[in-house]
Coordinates of C-alpha atoms in Angstrom, one line a residue:
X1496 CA -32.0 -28.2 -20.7
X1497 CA -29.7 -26.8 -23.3
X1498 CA -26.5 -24.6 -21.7
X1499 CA -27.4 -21.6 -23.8
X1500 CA -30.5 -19.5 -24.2
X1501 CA -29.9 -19.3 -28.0
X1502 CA -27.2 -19.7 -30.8
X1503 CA -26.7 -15.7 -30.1
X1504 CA -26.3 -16.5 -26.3
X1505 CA -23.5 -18.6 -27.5
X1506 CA -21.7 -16.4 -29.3
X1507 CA -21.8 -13.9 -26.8
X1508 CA -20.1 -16.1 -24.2
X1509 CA -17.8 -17.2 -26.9
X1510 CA -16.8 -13.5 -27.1
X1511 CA -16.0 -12.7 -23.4
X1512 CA -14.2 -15.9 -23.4
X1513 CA -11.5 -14.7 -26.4
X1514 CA -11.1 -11.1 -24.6
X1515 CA -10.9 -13.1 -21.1
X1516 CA -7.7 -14.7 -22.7
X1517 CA -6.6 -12.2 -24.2
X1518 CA -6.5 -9.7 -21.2
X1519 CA -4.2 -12.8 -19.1
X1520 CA -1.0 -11.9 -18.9
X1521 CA 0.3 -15.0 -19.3
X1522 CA 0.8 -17.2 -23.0
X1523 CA -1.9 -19.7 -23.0
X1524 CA -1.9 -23.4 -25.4
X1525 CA -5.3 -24.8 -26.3
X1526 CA -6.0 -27.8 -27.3
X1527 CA -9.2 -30.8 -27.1
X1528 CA -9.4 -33.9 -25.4
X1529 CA -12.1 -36.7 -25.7
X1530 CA -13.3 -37.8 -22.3
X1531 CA -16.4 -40.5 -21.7
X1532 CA -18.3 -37.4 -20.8
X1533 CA -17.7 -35.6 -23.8
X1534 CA -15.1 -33.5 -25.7
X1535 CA -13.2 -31.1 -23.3
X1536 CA -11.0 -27.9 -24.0
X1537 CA -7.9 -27.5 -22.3
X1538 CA -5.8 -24.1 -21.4
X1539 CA -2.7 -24.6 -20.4
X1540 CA 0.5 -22.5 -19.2
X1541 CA 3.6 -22.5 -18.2
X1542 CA 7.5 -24.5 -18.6
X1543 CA 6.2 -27.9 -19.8
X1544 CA 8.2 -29.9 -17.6
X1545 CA 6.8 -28.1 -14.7
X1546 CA 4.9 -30.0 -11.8
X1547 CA 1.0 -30.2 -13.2
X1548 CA -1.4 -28.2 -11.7
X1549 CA -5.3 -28.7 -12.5
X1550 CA -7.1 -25.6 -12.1
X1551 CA -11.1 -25.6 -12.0
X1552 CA -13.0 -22.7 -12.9
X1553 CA -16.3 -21.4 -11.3
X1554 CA -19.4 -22.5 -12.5
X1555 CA -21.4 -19.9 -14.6
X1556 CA -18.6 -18.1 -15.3
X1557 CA -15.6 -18.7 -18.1
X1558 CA -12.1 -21.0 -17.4
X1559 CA -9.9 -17.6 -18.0
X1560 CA -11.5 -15.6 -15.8
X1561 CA -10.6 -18.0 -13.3
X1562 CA -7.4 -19.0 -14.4
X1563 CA -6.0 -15.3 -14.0
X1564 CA -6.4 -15.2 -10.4
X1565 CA -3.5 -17.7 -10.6
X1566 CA -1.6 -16.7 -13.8
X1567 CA 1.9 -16.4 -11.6
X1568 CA 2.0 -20.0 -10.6
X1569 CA 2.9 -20.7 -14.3
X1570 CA 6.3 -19.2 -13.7
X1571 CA 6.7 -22.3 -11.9
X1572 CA 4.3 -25.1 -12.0
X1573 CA 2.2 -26.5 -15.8
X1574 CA -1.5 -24.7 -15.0
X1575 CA -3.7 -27.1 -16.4
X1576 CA -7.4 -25.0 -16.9
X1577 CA -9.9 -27.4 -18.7
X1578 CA -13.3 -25.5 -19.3
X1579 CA -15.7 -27.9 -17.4
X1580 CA -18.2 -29.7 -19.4
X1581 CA -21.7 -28.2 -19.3
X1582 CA -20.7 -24.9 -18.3
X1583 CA -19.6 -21.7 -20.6
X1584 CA -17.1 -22.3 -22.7
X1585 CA -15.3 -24.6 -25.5
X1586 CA -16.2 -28.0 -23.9
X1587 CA -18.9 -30.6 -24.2
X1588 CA -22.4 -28.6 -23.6
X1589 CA -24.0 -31.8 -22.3
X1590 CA -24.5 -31.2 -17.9
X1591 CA -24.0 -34.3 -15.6
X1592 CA -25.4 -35.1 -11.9
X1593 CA -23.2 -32.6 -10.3
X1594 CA -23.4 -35.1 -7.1
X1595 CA -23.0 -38.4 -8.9
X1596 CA -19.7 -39.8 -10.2
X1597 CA -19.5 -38.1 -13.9
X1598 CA -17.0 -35.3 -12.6
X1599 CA -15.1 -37.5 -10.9
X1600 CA -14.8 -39.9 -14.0
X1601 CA -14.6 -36.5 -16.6
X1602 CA -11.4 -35.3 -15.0
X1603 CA -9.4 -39.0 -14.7
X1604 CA -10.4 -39.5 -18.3
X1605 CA -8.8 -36.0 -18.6
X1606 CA -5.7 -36.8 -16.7
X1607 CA -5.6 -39.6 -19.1
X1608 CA -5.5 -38.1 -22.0
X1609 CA -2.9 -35.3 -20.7
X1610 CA -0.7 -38.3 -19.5
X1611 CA -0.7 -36.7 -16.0
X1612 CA -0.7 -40.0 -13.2
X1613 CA -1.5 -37.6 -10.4
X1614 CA -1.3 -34.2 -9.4
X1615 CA -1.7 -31.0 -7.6
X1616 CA -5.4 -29.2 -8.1
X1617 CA -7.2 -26.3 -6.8
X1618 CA -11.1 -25.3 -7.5
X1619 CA -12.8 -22.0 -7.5
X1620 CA -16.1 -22.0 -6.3
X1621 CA -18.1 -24.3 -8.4
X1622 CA -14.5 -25.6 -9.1
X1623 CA -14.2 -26.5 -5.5
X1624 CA -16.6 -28.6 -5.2
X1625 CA -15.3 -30.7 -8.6
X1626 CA -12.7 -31.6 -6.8
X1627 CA -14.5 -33.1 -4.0
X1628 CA -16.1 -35.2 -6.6
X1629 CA -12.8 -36.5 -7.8
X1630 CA -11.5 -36.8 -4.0
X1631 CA -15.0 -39.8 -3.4
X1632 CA -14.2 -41.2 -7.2
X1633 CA -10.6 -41.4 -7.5
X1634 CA -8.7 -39.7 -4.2
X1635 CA -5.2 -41.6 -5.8
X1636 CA -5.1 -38.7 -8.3
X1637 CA -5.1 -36.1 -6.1
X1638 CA -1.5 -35.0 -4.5
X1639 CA -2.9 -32.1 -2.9
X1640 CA -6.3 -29.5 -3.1
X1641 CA -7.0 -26.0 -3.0
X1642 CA -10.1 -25.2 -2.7
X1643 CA -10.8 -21.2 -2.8
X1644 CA -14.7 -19.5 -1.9
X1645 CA -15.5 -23.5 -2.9
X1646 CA -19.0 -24.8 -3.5
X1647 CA -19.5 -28.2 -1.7
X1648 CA -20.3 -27.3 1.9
X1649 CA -24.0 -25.8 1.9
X1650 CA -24.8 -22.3 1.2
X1651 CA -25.0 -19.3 3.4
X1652 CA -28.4 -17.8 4.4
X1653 CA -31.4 -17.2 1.8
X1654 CA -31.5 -13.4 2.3
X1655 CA -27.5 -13.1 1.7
X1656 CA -28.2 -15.2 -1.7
X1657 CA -31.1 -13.0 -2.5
X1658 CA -29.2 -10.2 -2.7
X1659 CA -27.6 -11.1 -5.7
X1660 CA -30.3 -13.4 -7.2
X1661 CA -33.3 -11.1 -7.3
X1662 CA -31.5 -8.4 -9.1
X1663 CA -29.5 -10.8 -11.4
X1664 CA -33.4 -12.6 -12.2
X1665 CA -34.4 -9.4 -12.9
X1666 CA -31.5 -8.1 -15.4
X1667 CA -31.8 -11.6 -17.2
X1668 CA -35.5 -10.3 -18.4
X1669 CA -34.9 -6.8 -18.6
X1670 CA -31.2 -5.6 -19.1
X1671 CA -31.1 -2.8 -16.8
X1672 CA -27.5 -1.5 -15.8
X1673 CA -28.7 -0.7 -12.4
X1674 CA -29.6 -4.3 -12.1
X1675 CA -26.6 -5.6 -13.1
X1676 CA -24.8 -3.2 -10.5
X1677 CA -27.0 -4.6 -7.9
X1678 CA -25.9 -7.9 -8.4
X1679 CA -22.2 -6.9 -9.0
X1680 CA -22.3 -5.2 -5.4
X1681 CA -23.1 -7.9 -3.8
X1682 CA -21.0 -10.7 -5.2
X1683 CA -17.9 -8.5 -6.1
X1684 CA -15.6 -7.1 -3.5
X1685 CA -14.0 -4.3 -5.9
X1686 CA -16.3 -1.8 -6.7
X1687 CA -15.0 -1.8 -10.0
X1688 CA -14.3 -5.4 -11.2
X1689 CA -12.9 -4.5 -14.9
X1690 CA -14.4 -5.1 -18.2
X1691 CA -14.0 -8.8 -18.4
X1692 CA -15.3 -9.7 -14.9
X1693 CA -18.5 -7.4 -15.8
X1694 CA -19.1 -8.5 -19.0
X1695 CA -18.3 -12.3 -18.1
X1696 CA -21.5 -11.6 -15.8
X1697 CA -23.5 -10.1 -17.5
X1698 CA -23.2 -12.3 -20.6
X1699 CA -24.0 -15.5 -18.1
X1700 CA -26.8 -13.8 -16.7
X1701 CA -28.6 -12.7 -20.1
X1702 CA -27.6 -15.6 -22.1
X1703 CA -27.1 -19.1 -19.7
X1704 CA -29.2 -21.1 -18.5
X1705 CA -27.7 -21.2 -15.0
X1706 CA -26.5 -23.8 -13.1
X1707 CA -28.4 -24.5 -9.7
X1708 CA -26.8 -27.3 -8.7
X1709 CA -23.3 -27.7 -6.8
X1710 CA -21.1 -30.8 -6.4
X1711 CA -20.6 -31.9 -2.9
X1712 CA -18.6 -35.1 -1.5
X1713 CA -20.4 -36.5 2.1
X1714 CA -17.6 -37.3 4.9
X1715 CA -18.2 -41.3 3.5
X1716 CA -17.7 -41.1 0.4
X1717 CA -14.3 -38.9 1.4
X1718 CA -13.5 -41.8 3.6
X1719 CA -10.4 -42.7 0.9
X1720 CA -9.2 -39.4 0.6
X1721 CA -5.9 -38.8 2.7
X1722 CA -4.4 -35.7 0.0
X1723 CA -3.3 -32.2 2.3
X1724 CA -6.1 -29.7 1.9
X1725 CA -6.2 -25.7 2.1
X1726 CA -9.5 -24.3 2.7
X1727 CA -10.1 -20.3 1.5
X1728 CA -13.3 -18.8 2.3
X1729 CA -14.6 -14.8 2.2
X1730 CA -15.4 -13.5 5.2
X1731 CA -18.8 -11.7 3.3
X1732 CA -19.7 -14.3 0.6
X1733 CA -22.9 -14.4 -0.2
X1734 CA -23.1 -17.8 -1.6
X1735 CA -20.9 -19.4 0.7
X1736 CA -19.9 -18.0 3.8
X1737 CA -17.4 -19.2 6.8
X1738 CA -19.6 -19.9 9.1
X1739 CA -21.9 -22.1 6.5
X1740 CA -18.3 -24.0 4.9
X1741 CA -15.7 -23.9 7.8
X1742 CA -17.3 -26.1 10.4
X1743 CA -18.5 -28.9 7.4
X1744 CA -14.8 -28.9 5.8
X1745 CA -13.7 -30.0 8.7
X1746 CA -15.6 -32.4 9.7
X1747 CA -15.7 -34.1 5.9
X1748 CA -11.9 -33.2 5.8
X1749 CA -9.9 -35.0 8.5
X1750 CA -6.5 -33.7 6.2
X1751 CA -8.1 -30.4 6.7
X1752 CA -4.6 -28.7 7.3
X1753 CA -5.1 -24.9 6.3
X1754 CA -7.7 -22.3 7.1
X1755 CA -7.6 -18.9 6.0
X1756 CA -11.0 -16.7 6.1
X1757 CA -10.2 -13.7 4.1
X1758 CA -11.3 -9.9 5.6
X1759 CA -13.7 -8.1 4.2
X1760 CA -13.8 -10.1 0.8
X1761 CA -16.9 -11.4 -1.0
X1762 CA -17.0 -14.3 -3.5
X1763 CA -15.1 -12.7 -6.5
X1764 CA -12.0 -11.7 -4.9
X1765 CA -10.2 -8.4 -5.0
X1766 CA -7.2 -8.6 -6.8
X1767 CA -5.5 -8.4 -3.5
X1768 CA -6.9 -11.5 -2.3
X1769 CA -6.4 -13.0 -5.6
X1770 CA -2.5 -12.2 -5.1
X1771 CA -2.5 -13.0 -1.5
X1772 CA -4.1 -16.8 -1.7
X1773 CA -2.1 -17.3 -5.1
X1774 CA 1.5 -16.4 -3.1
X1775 CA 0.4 -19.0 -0.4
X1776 CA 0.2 -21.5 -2.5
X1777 CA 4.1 -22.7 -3.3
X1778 CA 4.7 -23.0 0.4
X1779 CA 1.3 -25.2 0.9
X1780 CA 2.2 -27.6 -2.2
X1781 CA 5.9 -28.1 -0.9
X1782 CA 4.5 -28.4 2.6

């Protein structure tokens, strides 16, 4: 299955992508890397010399948008945002086995070719449960994870999900504001998410093929990985709620050694939350 619905789906993405970096507030480097999984762009912010931090974005959705929700870390730390292969972006369109070992072996090709031994990573979402991937193929590269509203642990229940996938089916074929809206509501927690959140969605829903599929890790093949985790998850997430992630993270992650559940959030954070889980991090990393 190809990533886009058509050449003009692409372009579309490839739109909200430019105005996604352009609205960070933050000065961004691009640049390509070849990886065996295909050719891989690369954001990346802040001093140089600063300790590397891999940032993964969610899946159906574009690296920047992600990568703001951390954009002050860069006054301090190298933010290392690679668009992940086979999702919307500037990297290789080709999709892997999201539970086999291609992720796993994408990103050490990628710290390869950045020259980066190990390092520091968090994972938004689908991004969350890439890391988990490279935690069962190569846990030595891995200093410490973040893994915020992560995929990886199951999904919350069917009706929850519904919510946001019958009205997002629907706008796909349509186009309907409302329908978009409906969708929005139940994913968002800010009523009004901004231009480049809504038009993000709405540009994956009309124009992606969407990905399905989320990368998990079991608790054996985690068995090697010994790297300090902090676990984030939205009280009211549709996709993938507290009481479905909490109880499975700890039991695949002995090292397990933060747990915040955010009030009243949903899967795309409130700025707030964005800010709150952001200034937490320096203290966990230098734990």
């Amino acid at each position: 299955m190809t990533l886009y619905r058509s050449s003009g789906g692409r372009r579309a993405l490839e739109k909200v992508y430019t105005a996604a970096v352009e609205a960070l507030d933050i000065e961004v480097d691009e640049r390509y890397v070849e990886t065996r999984h295909g050719q891989t762009h690369v954001l990346s912010a802040g001093p140089e010399n600063g300790a590397p931090v891999v940032v993964f974005h969610g899946g159906n959705a574009t690296n920047p948008l992600t990568l703001a929700w951390y954009s002050e870390l860069a006054d301090s730390y190298r933010l290392i945002a690679p668009d992940t292969i086979g999702q919307p972006g500037y990297s290789a369109e080709t999709r892997v086995d999201p539970t086999g070992d291609a992720y796993g072996e994408w990103v050490v090709d990628l710290l390869d070719a950045l020259d980066v031994q190990t390092a520091r990573m968090i994972g938004t979402s689908y991004g969350g449960g890439i890391i988990l991937r490279v935690a069962s193929v190569a846990p030595e590269r891995i200093d410490s994870a973040v893994l915020v509203v992560p995929a990886g642990f199951g999904t919350g229940p069917l009706v929850n999900m519904l919510k946001v996938g019958l009205p997002a089916i629907l706008y796909r074929f349509l186009g309907a504001e409302w329908l978009l809206e409906r969708s929005l509501t139940a994913m968002i927690t800010r009523s009004d998410p901004g231009p480049v959140v809504r038009d993000t969605v709405s540009a994956s829903l009309r124009y992606v093929n969407l990905e399905r599929e989320f990368p998990s890790a079991t608790a054996g093949e985690l068995g090697g990985f010994t790297a300090p985790v902090a676990l984030f998850v939205a009280e009211n997430d549709p996709f993938f709620p507290p009481e479905a992630v909490v109880p499975r993270a700890r039991s695949r992650l002995p090292n397990l050694v933060k747990t915040e559940i955010l009030d009243g959030e949903k899967h795309i954070l409130s700025p707030e939350a964005q800010e709150r889980v952001t200034t937490s991090i320096p203290s966990f990393f230098n734990e």
